[in-house]
Coordinates of C-alpha atoms in Angstrom, one line a residue:
T786 CA 123.8 97.7 107.2
N787 CA 122.8 100.6 109.5
V788 CA 119.2 101.9 109.3
L789 CA 117.5 104.7 111.0
N790 CA 113.9 104.6 110.0
D791 CA 110.3 104.8 111.4
G792 CA 109.1 102.4 108.7
S793 CA 106.9 104.7 106.8
Q794 CA 109.4 106.3 104.4
A795 CA 112.9 105.7 103.0
P796 CA 115.5 105.3 105.8
L797 CA 117.2 108.4 107.1
F798 CA 120.6 106.6 106.7
N799 CA 121.4 103.4 105.1
A800 CA 125.0 102.2 104.4
R801 CA 126.5 99.1 103.1
S802 CA 129.8 99.8 104.7
L803 CA 130.5 102.0 107.8
S804 CA 133.8 101.9 109.5
L805 CA 134.9 103.7 112.7
S806 CA 138.5 104.4 113.9
F807 CA 138.9 104.7 117.7
N808 CA 141.5 106.2 119.9
L809 CA 143.3 103.0 121.2
K810 CA 144.6 104.6 124.4
K811 CA 141.2 105.7 125.4
L812 CA 139.7 102.4 124.3
L813 CA 141.9 100.5 126.8
Q814 CA 140.5 102.9 129.4
K815 CA 137.1 101.9 128.4
E816 CA 136.4 105.2 126.7
F817 CA 135.2 105.0 123.1
A818 CA 136.5 108.1 121.3
V819 CA 135.8 108.0 117.5
K820 CA 138.5 109.6 115.5
S821 CA 137.5 108.9 111.9
I822 CA 134.6 107.5 110.0
A823 CA 134.5 105.9 106.5
V824 CA 131.2 105.5 104.7
K825 CA 130.7 103.5 101.4
D826 CA 127.7 102.9 99.3
A827 CA 125.3 104.8 101.4
E828 CA 122.1 106.9 101.3
V829 CA 121.1 109.8 103.4
N830 CA 117.4 110.8 103.0
L831 CA 116.0 113.9 104.6
W832 CA 112.3 114.4 104.0
K833 CA 109.4 116.5 104.9
D834 CA 106.1 114.9 104.1
E835 CA 102.8 116.4 103.0
N836 CA 101.7 117.0 106.6
G837 CA 104.9 118.8 107.6
L838 CA 106.4 115.7 109.4
R839 CA 110.2 115.5 109.2
N840 CA 112.4 112.5 109.7
F841 CA 115.4 114.5 110.9
E842 CA 114.0 115.7 114.2
F843 CA 114.4 113.6 117.3
K844 CA 112.8 113.9 120.6
K845 CA 115.0 114.3 123.7
R846 CA 114.9 111.6 126.3
D847 CA 115.6 112.6 129.9
T848 CA 116.9 109.3 130.7
L849 CA 119.6 109.5 128.0
A850 CA 120.5 113.1 128.7
S851 CA 121.0 112.4 132.4
S852 CA 123.4 109.4 132.0
K853 CA 127.0 109.8 131.1
S854 CA 128.0 108.0 128.0
S855 CA 131.5 106.5 127.5
L856 CA 131.2 107.1 123.7
S857 CA 132.6 110.4 122.4
F858 CA 133.4 111.8 119.1
E859 CA 136.7 113.5 118.3
I860 CA 136.3 113.1 114.6
G861 CA 139.0 114.6 112.4
K862 CA 138.3 112.9 109.1
I863 CA 135.3 111.4 107.3
S864 CA 135.8 109.6 104.1
I865 CA 132.7 109.1 101.8
Q866 CA 132.3 107.0 98.7
N867 CA 129.3 106.6 96.5
T868 CA 126.8 108.2 98.8
L869 CA 123.4 109.6 97.7
F870 CA 122.2 112.6 99.5
T871 CA 118.6 113.7 99.1
F872 CA 116.5 116.4 100.7
Q873 CA 112.8 116.4 99.7
N874 CA 110.1 118.7 100.7
K875 CA 106.8 117.1 99.5
Q876 CA 104.7 120.0 100.7
N877 CA 106.4 122.4 98.3
G878 CA 107.7 120.0 95.6
Q879 CA 111.3 120.9 96.4
K880 CA 114.2 118.5 96.0
I881 CA 118.0 118.5 96.4
E882 CA 119.7 115.4 95.1
L883 CA 123.4 114.7 94.8
V884 CA 125.9 111.8 94.9
L885 CA 129.2 112.1 96.8
K886 CA 131.3 109.9 94.6
E887 CA 134.8 110.1 96.3
N888 CA 135.0 112.7 99.1
T889 CA 137.0 113.6 102.1
V890 CA 135.9 115.8 104.9
K891 CA 138.5 117.2 107.4
L892 CA 137.2 118.5 110.7
K893 CA 138.4 120.8 113.4
Q894 CA 136.1 121.0 116.4
Y895 CA 135.3 123.8 118.7
A896 CA 133.0 124.3 121.7
D897 CA 130.2 125.8 119.6
G898 CA 130.8 124.5 116.1
V899 CA 133.3 123.0 113.7
E900 CA 135.5 124.0 110.8
A901 CA 135.3 121.6 107.8
G902 CA 137.1 121.1 104.5
L903 CA 135.4 119.1 101.8
T904 CA 137.2 117.9 98.7
G905 CA 136.3 115.4 96.0
D906 CA 134.0 114.7 93.1
V907 CA 130.2 115.1 93.2
L908 CA 127.3 114.4 90.8
V909 CA 124.6 117.0 91.3
K910 CA 121.3 115.4 90.1
G911 CA 119.5 118.6 90.6
L912 CA 118.6 121.6 92.9
L913 CA 114.9 122.0 92.6
F914 CA 113.3 124.9 94.4
K915 CA 110.1 125.3 92.2
K916 CA 109.0 122.3 90.2
E917 CA 107.4 124.2 87.3
K918 CA 110.6 126.3 86.8
G919 CA 113.0 123.3 86.6
A920 CA 116.1 122.4 88.5
F921 CA 119.5 124.2 88.7
L922 CA 122.8 122.3 87.8
A923 CA 120.8 119.2 86.7
N924 CA 123.1 116.2 86.1
S925 CA 126.4 118.1 86.4
E926 CA 129.7 116.6 87.4
E927 CA 131.6 118.7 89.8
K928 CA 134.9 118.8 91.7
L929 CA 134.8 120.4 95.1
N930 CA 137.3 122.1 97.3
L931 CA 135.2 123.8 99.9
G932 CA 136.1 125.4 103.3
A933 CA 133.1 125.7 105.7
T934 CA 132.4 127.0 109.3
I935 CA 129.4 125.6 111.1
C936 CA 128.0 127.4 114.1
F937 CA 125.6 125.0 116.1
P938 CA 123.9 127.6 118.4
R939 CA 122.9 129.9 115.6
K940 CA 122.3 127.1 113.1
E941 CA 124.4 128.8 110.5
I942 CA 126.9 127.4 107.8
F943 CA 129.4 129.6 106.0
I944 CA 131.1 128.5 102.9
H945 CA 134.2 130.9 102.7
S946 CA 136.9 131.9 100.5
P947 CA 139.0 130.3 99.0
S948 CA 136.4 127.7 98.1
M949 CA 136.2 126.4 94.5
V950 CA 134.0 124.3 92.4
E951 CA 135.0 122.9 89.0
I952 CA 132.3 122.0 86.4
G953 CA 133.4 120.7 83.0
K954 CA 137.0 122.0 83.6
Q955 CA 135.6 125.4 84.3
K956 CA 136.6 126.8 87.8
F957 CA 134.1 128.7 89.8
D958 CA 134.9 130.7 93.1
V959 CA 132.0 130.1 95.4
S960 CA 130.9 131.4 98.8
A961 CA 127.7 130.8 100.6
F962 CA 125.7 131.5 103.7
V963 CA 123.0 129.0 104.9
E964 CA 120.6 129.8 107.8
L965 CA 118.8 126.8 109.2
N966 CA 117.1 128.8 112.0
D967 CA 113.7 130.4 111.8
N968 CA 114.9 132.4 108.7
K969 CA 115.9 129.3 106.6
Q970 CA 117.6 130.7 103.6
L971 CA 120.5 130.1 101.2
L972 CA 122.7 132.9 99.9
L973 CA 125.1 131.7 97.2
N974 CA 127.7 133.7 95.3
I975 CA 129.4 132.3 92.3
E976 CA 132.2 134.0 90.2
T977 CA 134.1 132.8 87.1
R978 CA 136.1 134.2 84.2
N979 CA 136.4 133.2 80.6
I980 CA 133.4 131.0 80.6
S981 CA 131.4 130.1 77.3
Y982 CA 128.0 131.8 77.2
A983 CA 126.3 128.4 76.7
Q984 CA 128.0 127.0 79.9
G985 CA 127.2 130.0 81.9
L986 CA 123.5 129.6 81.0
S987 CA 123.6 126.0 82.2
L988 CA 124.1 127.2 85.6
L989 CA 120.7 128.9 85.6
N990 CA 117.3 127.3 85.8
P991 CA 115.6 126.0 82.6
G992 CA 113.1 129.0 82.5
I993 CA 115.8 131.6 82.2
Q994 CA 117.9 129.4 79.9
R995 CA 115.1 129.2 77.4
A996 CA 114.7 132.9 77.3
L997 CA 118.4 133.7 76.9
T998 CA 119.3 131.0 74.4
T999 CA 117.9 133.3 71.7
I1000 CA 121.2 135.3 72.2
K1001 CA 124.3 133.7 70.8
V1002 CA 127.8 135.0 72.0
S1003 CA 130.9 133.9 70.2
R1004 CA 133.6 134.4 72.8
P1005 CA 133.9 133.7 76.5
V1006 CA 132.6 136.1 79.1
N1007 CA 133.1 136.9 82.8
A1008 CA 130.2 136.2 85.1
K1009 CA 129.1 136.7 88.6
I1010 CA 125.9 134.9 90.0
L1011 CA 124.1 135.8 93.3
L1012 CA 121.3 133.5 94.3
L1013 CA 119.0 133.9 97.3
A1014 CA 116.6 131.1 98.1
K1015 CA 114.2 130.5 100.9
I1016 CA 114.4 127.0 102.3
G1017 CA 111.2 125.2 102.8
I1018 CA 109.0 127.8 100.9
K1019 CA 107.7 127.2 97.4
Q1020 CA 109.0 130.2 95.6
E1021 CA 111.5 131.1 92.9
P1022 CA 114.9 132.1 94.2
I1023 CA 116.1 135.8 93.6
I1024 CA 118.8 135.7 90.9
I1025 CA 121.2 138.4 90.0
V1026 CA 123.7 137.9 87.3
D1027 CA 126.5 140.2 86.1
V1028 CA 128.1 139.4 82.8
S1029 CA 130.7 141.2 80.7
G1030 CA 132.4 140.3 77.3
K1031 CA 134.7 141.9 74.7
N1032 CA 135.2 141.6 71.0
N1033 CA 132.2 139.2 70.5
D1034 CA 130.1 138.4 67.5
I1035 CA 126.4 138.3 68.6
T1036 CA 123.2 137.1 67.0
I1037 CA 119.7 137.7 68.4
G1038 CA 117.1 135.1 67.6
H1039 CA 116.5 134.5 63.9
S1040 CA 117.8 137.8 63.0
K1041 CA 120.4 137.9 60.2
I1042 CA 121.8 141.2 61.3
P1043 CA 125.6 140.9 62.0
Y1044 CA 126.7 142.4 65.3
S1045 CA 130.5 142.2 65.5
D1046 CA 133.4 143.3 67.8
I1047 CA 130.8 143.7 70.6
S1048 CA 131.8 144.8 74.1
F1049 CA 129.2 144.8 76.8
N1050 CA 128.2 144.8 80.4
G1051 CA 125.0 143.0 81.2
R1052 CA 122.8 142.3 84.3
I1053 CA 120.0 139.7 84.7
I1054 CA 117.7 140.4 87.6
S1055 CA 114.9 137.9 88.4
L1056 CA 113.0 139.6 91.1
D1057 CA 109.2 140.3 91.6
R1058 CA 107.7 143.8 92.3
S1059 CA 107.6 143.2 96.1
R1060 CA 111.5 142.8 95.9
T1061 CA 111.2 139.7 98.2
K1062 CA 111.3 136.8 95.8
G1063 CA 112.3 135.7 92.4
N1064 CA 109.9 135.9 89.4
S1065 CA 111.1 135.2 85.8
E1066 CA 107.9 136.8 84.4
E1067 CA 108.9 140.1 85.9
A1068 CA 112.7 139.6 85.2
T1069 CA 114.8 142.0 83.2
V1070 CA 118.0 141.7 81.3
T1071 CA 120.0 144.8 80.5
F1072 CA 123.1 145.2 78.4
K1073 CA 124.5 148.8 79.0
P1074 CA 126.9 150.0 77.8
L1075 CA 126.8 148.0 74.5
K1076 CA 129.1 148.9 71.7
G1077 CA 130.5 147.5 68.5
K1078 CA 129.7 147.3 64.9
I1079 CA 126.5 146.5 62.9
Y1080 CA 127.0 145.8 59.2
G1081 CA 130.6 147.0 59.8
L1082 CA 129.3 150.4 61.1
P1083 CA 130.3 151.5 64.7
F1084 CA 127.4 152.0 67.2
T1085 CA 126.8 152.4 70.8
G1086 CA 123.6 151.6 72.6
S1087 CA 121.7 149.5 75.2
V1088 CA 119.4 146.4 75.1
V1089 CA 116.6 145.7 77.6
I1090 CA 114.7 142.5 77.7
H1091 CA 111.5 142.4 79.9
N1092 CA 109.7 139.2 81.1
L1093 CA 111.7 136.1 80.5
V1094 CA 108.6 133.9 80.0
H1095 CA 107.2 136.0 77.1
P1096 CA 110.1 138.4 76.4
D1097 CA 109.9 141.7 74.6
I1098 CA 113.1 143.4 73.5
K1099 CA 113.9 147.2 73.4
I1100 CA 116.9 148.4 71.6
K1101 CA 118.3 151.9 71.7
A1102 CA 121.4 152.9 69.8
D1103 CA 123.5 155.6 68.1
L1104 CA 124.8 154.6 64.7
F1105 CA 127.9 156.4 63.2
I1106 CA 128.1 156.5 59.5
D1107 CA 131.0 157.9 57.5
A1108 CA 129.2 159.5 54.5
K1109 CA 132.1 159.3 52.3
S1110 CA 132.1 155.5 52.3

């Protein structure tokens, strides 16, 4: 077991099994160059307590900095099995929790950063940015195939194309930008095609899900989700969702009105009036253009839903009636 801990909280790192692979040639020359690492049955706990103290900041020691170490890292591969990763901000009630079940990380190192490829299976227990609004992707099984570039001087992480996440046999193209400098924010973009309406809702937080479950859509849709979240600040993320579908049967709430052969383009925007943070109470859902049939009669129109906490719906439509029939 390897434990890094100050004794007051859960350990920063705790592993039942940790294996290192050395460069044999350099090892014979008394140089310890680590080539690969294998971690099994481990926990990584990053936390910020109620007073702002973080367990992942270390003070530099001049004696260590001035002395030349014979241990170097030329890591090309990291294997991870059954490892729990947790980040918890107790000041703001935020928590990110996931389990790396069977994963491989391949690395290519540069002077100012590293390129990384991550593949394998992950259980996402939840991405919680605001406690009262609920977590994103709660208890979802995912397959990952991600490519990333990490820049150490700027403290930035790029998840770039082609990167893919598979959830319940549905594939999603993903890209992301993470700033860990003074700005501290996450920008996440997700795109997918032919996803069921219900599964698409499952990607959003419970507050938005509850509002949109009143709408039932019969056929798969195409969706694009943009999420912007501040890291370390207690506020809702900004969410912009574009969705489109064709030839759908749709019901709204408890209404018995039959909408059929519906084609639509829709946009969900969860954003407050200052345009700086998300707010589902000021969010809007717009379906425009919207066309199809009602009671078998052709129509075109638009639907606007305001306030996803206590929603009101406005419908405007032109209905075409053949007087002869």
